[in-house]
CSV table of C-alpha atoms and ligand atoms in Angstrom, one decimal:
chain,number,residue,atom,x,y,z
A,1,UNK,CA,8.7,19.3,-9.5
A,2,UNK,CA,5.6,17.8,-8.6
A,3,UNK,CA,1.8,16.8,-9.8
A,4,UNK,CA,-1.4,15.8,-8.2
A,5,UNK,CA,-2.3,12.8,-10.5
A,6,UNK,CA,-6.1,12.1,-11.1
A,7,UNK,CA,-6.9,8.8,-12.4
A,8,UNK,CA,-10.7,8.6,-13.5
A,9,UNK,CA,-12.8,4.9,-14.5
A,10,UNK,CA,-9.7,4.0,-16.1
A,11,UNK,CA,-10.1,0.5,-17.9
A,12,UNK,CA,-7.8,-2.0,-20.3
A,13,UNK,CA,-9.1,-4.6,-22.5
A,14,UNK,CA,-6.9,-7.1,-24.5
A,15,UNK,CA,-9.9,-8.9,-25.9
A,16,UNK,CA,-12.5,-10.1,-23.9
A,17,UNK,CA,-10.1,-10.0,-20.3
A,18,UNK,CA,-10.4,-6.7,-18.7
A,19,UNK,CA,-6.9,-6.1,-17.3
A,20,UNK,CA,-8.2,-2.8,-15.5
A,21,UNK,CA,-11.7,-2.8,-14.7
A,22,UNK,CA,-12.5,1.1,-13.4
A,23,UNK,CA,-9.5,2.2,-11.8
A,24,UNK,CA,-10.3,5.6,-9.8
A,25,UNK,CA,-7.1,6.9,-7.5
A,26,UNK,CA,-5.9,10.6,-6.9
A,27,UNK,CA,-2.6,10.8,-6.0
A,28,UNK,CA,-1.0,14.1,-4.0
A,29,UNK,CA,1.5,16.2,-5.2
A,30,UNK,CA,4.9,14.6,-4.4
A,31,UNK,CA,3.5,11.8,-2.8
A,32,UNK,CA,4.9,8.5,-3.2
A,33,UNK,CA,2.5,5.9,-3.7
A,34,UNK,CA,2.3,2.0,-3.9
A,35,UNK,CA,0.5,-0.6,-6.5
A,36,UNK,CA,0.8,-3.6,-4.6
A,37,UNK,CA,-0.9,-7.2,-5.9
A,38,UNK,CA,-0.3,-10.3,-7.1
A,39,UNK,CA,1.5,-11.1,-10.1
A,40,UNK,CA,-1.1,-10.4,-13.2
A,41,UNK,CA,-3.2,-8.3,-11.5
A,42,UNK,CA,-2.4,-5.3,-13.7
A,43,UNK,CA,-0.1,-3.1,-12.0
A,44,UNK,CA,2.4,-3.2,-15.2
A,45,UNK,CA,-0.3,-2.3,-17.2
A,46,UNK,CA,-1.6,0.8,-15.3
A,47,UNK,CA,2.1,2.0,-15.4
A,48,UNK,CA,1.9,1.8,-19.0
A,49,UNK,CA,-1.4,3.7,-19.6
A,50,UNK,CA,0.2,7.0,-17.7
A,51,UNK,CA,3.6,6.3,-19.7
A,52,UNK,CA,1.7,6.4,-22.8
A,53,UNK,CA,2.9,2.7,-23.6
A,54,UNK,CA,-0.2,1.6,-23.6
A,55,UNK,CA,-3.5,3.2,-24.6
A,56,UNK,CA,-6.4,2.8,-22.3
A,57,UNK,CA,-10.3,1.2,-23.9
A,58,UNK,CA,-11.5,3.9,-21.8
A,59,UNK,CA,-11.6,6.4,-18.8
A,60,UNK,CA,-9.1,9.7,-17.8
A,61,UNK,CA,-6.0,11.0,-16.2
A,62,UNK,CA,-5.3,14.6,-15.3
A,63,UNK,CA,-1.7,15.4,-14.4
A,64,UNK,CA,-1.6,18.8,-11.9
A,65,UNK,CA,-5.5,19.2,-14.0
A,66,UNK,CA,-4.2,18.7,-17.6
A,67,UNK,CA,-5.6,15.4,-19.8
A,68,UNK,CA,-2.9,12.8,-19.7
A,69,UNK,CA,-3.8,10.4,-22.3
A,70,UNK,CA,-3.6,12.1,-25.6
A,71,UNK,CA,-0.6,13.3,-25.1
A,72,UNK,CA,2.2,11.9,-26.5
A,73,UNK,CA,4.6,9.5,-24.6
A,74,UNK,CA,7.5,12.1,-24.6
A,75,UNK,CA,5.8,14.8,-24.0
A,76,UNK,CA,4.1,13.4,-20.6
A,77,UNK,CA,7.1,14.6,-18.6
A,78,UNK,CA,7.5,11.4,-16.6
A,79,UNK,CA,10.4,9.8,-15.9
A,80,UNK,CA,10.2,5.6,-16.1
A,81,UNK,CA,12.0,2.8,-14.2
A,82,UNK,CA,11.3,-0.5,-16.1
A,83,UNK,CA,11.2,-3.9,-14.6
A,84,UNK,CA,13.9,-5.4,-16.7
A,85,UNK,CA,15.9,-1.5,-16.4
A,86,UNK,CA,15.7,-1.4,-19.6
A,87,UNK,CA,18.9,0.1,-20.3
A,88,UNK,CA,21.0,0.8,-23.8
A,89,UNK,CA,23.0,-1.7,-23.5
A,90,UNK,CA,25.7,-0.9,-26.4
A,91,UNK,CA,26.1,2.4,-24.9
A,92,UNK,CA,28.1,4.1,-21.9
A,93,UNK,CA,26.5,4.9,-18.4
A,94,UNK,CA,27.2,8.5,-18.8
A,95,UNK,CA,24.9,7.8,-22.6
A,96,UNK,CA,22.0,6.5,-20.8
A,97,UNK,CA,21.6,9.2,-17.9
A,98,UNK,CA,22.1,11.6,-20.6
A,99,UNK,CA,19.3,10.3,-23.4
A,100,UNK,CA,16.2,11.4,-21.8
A,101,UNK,CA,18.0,15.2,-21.9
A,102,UNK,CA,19.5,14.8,-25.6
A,103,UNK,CA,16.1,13.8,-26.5
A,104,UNK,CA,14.9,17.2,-25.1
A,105,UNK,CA,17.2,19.2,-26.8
A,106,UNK,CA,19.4,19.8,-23.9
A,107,UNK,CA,22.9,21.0,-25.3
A,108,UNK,CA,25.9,18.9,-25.1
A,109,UNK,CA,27.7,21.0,-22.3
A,110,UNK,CA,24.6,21.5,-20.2
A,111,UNK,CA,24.2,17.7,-20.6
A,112,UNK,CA,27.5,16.8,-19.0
A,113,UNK,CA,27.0,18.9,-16.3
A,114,UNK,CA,23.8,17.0,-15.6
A,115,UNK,CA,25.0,14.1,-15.8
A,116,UNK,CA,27.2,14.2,-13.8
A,117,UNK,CA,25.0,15.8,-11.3
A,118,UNK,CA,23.0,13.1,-11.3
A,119,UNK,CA,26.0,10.2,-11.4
A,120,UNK,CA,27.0,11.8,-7.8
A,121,UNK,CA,23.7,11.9,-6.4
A,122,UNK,CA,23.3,8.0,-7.0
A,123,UNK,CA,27.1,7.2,-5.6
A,124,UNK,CA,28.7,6.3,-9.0
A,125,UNK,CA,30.6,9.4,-9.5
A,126,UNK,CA,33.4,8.4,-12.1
A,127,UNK,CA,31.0,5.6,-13.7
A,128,UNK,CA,30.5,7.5,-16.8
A,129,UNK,CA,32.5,6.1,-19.4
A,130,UNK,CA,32.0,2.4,-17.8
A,131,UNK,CA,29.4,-0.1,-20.2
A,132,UNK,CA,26.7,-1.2,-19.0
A,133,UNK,CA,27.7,-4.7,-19.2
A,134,UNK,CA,30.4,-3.9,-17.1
A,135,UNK,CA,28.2,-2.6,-14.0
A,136,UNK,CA,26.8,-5.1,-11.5
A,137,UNK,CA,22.9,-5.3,-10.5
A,138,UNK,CA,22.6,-2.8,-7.9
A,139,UNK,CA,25.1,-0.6,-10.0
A,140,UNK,CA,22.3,-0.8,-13.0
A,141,UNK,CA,19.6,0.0,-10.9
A,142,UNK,CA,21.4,3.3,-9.9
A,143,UNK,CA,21.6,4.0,-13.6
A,144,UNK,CA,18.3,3.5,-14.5
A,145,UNK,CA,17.0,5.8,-11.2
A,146,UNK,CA,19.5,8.4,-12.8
A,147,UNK,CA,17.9,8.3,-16.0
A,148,UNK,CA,14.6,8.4,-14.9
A,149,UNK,CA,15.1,11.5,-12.5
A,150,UNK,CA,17.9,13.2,-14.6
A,151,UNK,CA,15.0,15.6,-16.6
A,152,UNK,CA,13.4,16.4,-13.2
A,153,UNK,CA,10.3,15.1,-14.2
A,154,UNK,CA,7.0,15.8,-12.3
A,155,UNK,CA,6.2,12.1,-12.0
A,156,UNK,CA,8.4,9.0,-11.4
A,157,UNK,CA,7.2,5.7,-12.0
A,158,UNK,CA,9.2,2.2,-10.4
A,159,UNK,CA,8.1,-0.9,-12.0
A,160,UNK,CA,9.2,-3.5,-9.8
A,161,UNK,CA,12.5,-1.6,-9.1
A,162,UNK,CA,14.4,-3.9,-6.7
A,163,UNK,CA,12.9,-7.1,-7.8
A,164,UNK,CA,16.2,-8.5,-9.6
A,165,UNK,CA,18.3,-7.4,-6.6
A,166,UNK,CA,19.3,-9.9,-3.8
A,167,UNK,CA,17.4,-9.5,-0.3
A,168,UNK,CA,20.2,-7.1,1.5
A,169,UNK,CA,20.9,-5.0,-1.6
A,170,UNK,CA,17.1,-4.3,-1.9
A,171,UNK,CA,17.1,-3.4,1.7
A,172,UNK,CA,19.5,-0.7,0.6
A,173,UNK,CA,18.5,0.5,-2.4
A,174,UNK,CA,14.6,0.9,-0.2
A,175,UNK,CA,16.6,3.2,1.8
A,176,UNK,CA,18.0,4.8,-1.2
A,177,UNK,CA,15.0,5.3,-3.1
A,178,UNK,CA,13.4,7.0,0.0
A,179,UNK,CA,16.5,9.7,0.1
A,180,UNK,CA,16.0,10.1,-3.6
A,181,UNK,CA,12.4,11.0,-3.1
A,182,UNK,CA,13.0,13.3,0.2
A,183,UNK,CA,15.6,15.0,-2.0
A,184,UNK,CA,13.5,15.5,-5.0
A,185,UNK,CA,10.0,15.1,-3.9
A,186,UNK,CA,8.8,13.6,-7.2
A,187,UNK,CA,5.3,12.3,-7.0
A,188,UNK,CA,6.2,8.7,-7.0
A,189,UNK,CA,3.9,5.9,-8.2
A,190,UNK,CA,5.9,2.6,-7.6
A,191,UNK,CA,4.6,-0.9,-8.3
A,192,UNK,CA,5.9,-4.2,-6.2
A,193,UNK,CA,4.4,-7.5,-5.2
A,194,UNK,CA,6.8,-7.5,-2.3
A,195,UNK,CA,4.1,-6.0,0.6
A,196,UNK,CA,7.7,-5.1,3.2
A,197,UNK,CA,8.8,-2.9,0.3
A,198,UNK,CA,5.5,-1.6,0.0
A,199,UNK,CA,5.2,-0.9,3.7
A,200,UNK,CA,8.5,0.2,4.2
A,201,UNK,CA,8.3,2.9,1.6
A,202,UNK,CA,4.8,4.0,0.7
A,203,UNK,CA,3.3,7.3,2.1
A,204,UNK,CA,0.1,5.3,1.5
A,205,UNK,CA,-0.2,1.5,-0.7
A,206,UNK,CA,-3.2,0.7,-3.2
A,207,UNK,CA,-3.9,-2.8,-3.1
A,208,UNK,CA,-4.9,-4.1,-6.5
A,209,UNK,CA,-6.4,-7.6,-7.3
A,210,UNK,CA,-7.6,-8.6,-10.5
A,211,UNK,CA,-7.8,-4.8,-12.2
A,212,UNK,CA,-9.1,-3.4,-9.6
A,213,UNK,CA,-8.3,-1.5,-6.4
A,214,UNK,CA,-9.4,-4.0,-3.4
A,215,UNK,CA,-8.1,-0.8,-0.9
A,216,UNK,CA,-6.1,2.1,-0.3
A,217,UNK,CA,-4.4,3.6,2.4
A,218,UNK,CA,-1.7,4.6,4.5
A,219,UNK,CA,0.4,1.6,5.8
A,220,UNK,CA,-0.6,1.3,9.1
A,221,UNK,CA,-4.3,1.7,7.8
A,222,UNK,CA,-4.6,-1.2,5.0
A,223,UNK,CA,-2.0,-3.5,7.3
A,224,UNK,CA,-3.8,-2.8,11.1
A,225,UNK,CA,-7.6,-2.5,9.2
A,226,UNK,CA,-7.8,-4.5,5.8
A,227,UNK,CA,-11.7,-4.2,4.4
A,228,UNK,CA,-11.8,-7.6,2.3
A,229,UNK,CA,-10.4,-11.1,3.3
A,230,UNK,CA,-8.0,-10.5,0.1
A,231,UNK,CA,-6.5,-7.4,1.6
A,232,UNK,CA,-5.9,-9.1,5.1
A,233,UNK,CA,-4.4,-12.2,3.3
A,234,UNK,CA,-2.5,-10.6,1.0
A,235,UNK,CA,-0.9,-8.2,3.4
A,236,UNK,CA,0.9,-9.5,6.7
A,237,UNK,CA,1.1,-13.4,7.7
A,238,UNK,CA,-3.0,-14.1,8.8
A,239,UNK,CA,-4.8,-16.9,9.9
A,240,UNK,CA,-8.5,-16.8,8.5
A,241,UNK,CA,-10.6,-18.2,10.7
A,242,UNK,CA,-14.7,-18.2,9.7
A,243,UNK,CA,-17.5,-16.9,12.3
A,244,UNK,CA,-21.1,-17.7,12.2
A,245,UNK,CA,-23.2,-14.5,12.8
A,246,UNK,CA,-26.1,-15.0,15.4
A,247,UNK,CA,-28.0,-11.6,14.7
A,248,UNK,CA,-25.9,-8.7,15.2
A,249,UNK,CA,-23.4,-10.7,16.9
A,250,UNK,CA,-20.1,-12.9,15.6
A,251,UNK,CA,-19.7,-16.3,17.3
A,252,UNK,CA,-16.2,-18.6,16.7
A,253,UNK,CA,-17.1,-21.9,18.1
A,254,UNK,CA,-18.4,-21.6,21.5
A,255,UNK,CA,-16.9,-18.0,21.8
A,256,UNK,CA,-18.6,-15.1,21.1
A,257,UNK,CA,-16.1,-13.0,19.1
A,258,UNK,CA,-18.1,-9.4,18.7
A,259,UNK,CA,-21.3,-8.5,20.7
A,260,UNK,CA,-21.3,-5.3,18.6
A,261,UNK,CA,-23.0,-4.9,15.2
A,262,UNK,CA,-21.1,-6.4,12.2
A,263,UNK,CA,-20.5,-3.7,9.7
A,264,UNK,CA,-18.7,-5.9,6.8
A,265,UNK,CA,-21.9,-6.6,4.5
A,266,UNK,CA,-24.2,-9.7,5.1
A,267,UNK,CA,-22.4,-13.1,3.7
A,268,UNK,CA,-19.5,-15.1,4.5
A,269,UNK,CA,-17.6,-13.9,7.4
A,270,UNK,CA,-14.1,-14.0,9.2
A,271,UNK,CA,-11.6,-12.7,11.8
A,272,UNK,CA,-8.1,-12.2,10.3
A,273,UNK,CA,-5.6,-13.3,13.3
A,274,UNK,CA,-1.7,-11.8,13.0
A,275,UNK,CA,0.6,-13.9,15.1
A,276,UNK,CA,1.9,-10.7,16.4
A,277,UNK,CA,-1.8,-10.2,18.4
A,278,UNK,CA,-2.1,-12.9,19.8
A,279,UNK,CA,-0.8,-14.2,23.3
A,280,UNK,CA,-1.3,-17.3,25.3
A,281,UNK,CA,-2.6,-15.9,28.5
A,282,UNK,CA,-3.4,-17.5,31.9
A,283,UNK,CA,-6.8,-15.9,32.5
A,284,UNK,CA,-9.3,-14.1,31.1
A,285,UNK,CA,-9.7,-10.4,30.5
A,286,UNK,CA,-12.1,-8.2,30.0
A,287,UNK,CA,-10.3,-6.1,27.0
A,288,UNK,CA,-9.4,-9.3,25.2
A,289,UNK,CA,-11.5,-11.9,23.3
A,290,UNK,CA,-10.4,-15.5,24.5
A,291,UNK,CA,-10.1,-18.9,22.5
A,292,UNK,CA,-9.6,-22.4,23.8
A,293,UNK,CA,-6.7,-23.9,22.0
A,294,UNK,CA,-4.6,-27.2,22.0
A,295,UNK,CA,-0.8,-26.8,21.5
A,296,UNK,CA,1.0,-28.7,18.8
A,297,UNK,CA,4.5,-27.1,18.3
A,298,UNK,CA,6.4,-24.3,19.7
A,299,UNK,CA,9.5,-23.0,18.8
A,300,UNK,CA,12.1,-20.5,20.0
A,301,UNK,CA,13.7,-17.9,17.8
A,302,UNK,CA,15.8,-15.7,19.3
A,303,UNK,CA,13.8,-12.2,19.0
A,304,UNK,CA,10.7,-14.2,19.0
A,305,UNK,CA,8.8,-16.9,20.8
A,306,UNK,CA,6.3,-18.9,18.7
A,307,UNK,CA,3.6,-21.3,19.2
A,308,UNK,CA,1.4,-23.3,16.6
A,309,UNK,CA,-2.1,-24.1,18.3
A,310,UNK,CA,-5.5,-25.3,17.0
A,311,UNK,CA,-8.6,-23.8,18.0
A,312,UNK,CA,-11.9,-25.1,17.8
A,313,UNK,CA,-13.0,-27.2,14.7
A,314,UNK,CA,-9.0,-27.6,13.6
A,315,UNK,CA,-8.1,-24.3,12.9
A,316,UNK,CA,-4.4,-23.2,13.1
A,317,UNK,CA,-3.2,-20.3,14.4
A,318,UNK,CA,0.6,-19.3,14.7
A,319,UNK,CA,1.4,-17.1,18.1
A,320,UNK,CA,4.4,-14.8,18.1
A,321,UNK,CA,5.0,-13.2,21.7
A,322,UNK,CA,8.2,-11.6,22.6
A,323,UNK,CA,10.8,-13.8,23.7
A,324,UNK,CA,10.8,-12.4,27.6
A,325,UNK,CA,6.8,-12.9,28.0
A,326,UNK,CA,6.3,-14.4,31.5
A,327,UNK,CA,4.0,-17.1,30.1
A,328,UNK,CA,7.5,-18.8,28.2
A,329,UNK,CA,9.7,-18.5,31.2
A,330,UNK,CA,7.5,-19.8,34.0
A,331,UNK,CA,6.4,-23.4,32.1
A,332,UNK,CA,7.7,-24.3,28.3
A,333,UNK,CA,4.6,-25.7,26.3
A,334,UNK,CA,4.2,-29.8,25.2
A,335,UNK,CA,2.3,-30.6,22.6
A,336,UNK,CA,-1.1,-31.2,23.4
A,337,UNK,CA,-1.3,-28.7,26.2
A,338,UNK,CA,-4.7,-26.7,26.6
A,339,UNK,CA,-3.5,-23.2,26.8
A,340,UNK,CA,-6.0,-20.0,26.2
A,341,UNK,CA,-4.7,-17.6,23.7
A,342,UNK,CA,-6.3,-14.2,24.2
A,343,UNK,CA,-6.9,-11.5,21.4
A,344,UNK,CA,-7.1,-7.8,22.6
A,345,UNK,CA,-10.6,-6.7,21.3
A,346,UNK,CA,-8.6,-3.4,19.5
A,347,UNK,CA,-6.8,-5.5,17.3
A,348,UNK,CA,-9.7,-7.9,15.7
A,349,UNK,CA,-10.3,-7.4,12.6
A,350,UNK,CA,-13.6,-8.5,11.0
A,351,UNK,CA,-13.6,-9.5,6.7
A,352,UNK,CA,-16.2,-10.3,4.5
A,353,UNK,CA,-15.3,-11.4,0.7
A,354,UNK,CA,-15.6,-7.6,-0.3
A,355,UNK,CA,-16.1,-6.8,-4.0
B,1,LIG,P1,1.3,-7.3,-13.2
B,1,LIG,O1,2.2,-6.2,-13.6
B,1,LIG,O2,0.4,-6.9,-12.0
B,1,LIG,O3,1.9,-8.6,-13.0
B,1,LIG,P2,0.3,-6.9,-15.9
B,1,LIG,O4,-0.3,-5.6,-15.9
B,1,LIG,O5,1.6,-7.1,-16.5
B,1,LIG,O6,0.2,-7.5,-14.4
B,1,LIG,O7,-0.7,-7.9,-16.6
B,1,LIG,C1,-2.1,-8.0,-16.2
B,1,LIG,C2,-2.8,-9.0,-17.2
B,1,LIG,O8,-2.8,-8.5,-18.5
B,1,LIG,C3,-2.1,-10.3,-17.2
B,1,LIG,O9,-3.1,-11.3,-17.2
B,1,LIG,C4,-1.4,-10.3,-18.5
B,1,LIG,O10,-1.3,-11.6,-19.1
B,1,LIG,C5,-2.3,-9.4,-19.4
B,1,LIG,N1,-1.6,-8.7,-20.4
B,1,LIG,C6,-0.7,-7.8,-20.2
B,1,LIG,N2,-0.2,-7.3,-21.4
B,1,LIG,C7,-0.9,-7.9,-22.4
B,1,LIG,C8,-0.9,-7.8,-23.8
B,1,LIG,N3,-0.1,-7.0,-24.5
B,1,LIG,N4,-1.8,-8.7,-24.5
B,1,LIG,C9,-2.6,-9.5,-23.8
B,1,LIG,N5,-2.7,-9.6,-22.4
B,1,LIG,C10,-1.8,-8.8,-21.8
B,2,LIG,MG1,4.3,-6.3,-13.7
């Protein structure tokens, strides 16, 4: 099943700190959507307010165009996966899948059945009677998945759902969670801090700093075109580098960056540089902005070539080219060299401080 989510000015208070400060998102039926931000920023808390955990100080949500928030938790028909699992842990695995249906009335027999539905569609057929104690951490997070999807709810939320796994076990369970939500189509809102997670899985990502969303969008969108110098910090590895603006133009240095207008607002400005865009180049192009740089390390990694440079004024910059660019094989680079590392003028990407 599935539900268009509205969420309207929502905001949280715990005294005078305002957790969530105005939080307006609609979210498309079935989609599966991202809360990604720094630890603190309120993600946990906006997960609570749709649960019914926590009550909002103010604002609306309308599930498929029915008020959310005075309804009762249980009777939200969402299924929850909790940081911690938060599973029952005196009870059987078969026990926990099977709660959210026993507190719905669901009969015994029909249970089982369920249950075991579900046990096969997470690969731990024949865990049933196991304890939880007795099920390692991946194992667990199956469980928990099962529980929350078990009632076919109409929306799933993840808090944090691979964050106590090790790295190649999360890189499993991503692809996991993905076939659950093909299979089901749930409208998914899942909340991590880990922005390869949030890429990897996301139809689109909200980016939330300090109780508020900084930018949403699809992947490509908020990674390739970040609005605020948070956003293009926060997402991908960046070097922030600050331009003076003469008039409508942007200058680095002695370079002109932009001749076009500059459409972030007036006020501080900078280009957000991805290793992966730029290139040491030999001469200089049309299509490509070009910077004057000394070079003080390179390194070779296999299925990458990298090279640490400063520009102008002592700014760093990290270069990653592919490993067979001409420009490595024909002359390695020594510290101190002056090389010219080009920026194709499609990938720049402009920042003020945003809101
Ligand atoms: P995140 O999940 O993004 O790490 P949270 O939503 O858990 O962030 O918390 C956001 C902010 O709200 C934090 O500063 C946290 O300390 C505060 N906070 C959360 N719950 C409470 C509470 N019950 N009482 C007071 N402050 C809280
Ligand atoms: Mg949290």
């Amino acid at each position: 099943m599935k539900a268009t989510v509205s969420i309207r000015k929502v905001s949280k208070s715990y005294g005078a700190a305002k957790v969530l400060n105005d939080v307006s998102l609609d979210i498309g039926a079935g989609e599966f959507l991202t809360l990604l931000g720094p630890s603190g920023s309120g993600k946990t808390t906006l997960l609570m307010v749709l649960a019914g955990f926590t009550r909002a100080s103010s604002g609306s949500i309308e599930v498929a165009g029915v008020e959310l928030l005075t309804m009762p938790p249980h009777r939200r028909d969402i299924g929850m996966v909790f940081q911690n699992y938060a599973l029952f842990p005196h009870m059987s695995v078969a026990d926990n899948v099977g709660y959210p249906l026993k507190l719905r009335g669901v009969e015994a027999r029909e249970r089982r059945r369920r249950v075991d539905a579900m046990l096969e569609v997470v690969q731990l057929e024949g865990f049933g009677e196991r304890h939880i104690g007795a099920l390692s951490g991946g194992q667990r997070q199956r469980v928990a998945l099962a529980r929350a999807l078990v009632f076919e709810p109409r929306i799933l939320l993840l808090d944090e759902p691979l964050s106590a796994l090790d790295k190649q076990l999360r890189d499993r369970m991503q692809v996991e969670i993905r076939r659950l939500h093909e299979r089901f189509g749930t409208t998914t809102i899942n909340v991590t801090h880990d922005q390869q997670e949030a890429l990897t899985l996301s139809d689109r990502i909200a980016i939330v700093n300090g109780g508020k969303l900084a930018q949403v969008g699809a992947p490509e969108e908020v990674y390739r075109r970040p609005r605020t110098r948070f956003v293009a910090q926060f997402i991908g590895e960046t070097c922030m580098v600050p331009l003076r603006r003469e008039g409508q133009a942007a200058w680095f240095a002695g370079t002109q960056v932009s001749a076009a207008p500059v459409r972030t607002p007036a006020g501080d400005l900078w280009m957000a540089l991805r290793p992966e865009s730029l290139r040491i180049v030999e001469n200089e192009d049309a299509d490509s902005v070009c910077f004057e740089a000394v070079v003080k390390d390179q390194l070779y990694r296999g299925d990458a070539h990298i090279v640490y440079a400063d520009l102008a004024d002592g700014y760093e910059v990290k270069v990653m080219m592919p490993p067979d660019t001409a420009c490595n094989q024909s002359r390695a680079l020594a510290p101190g060299q002056r090389v010219k590392i080009g920026l194709p003028r499609d990938a720049l990407v402009l920042v003020g401080e945003g809101a």
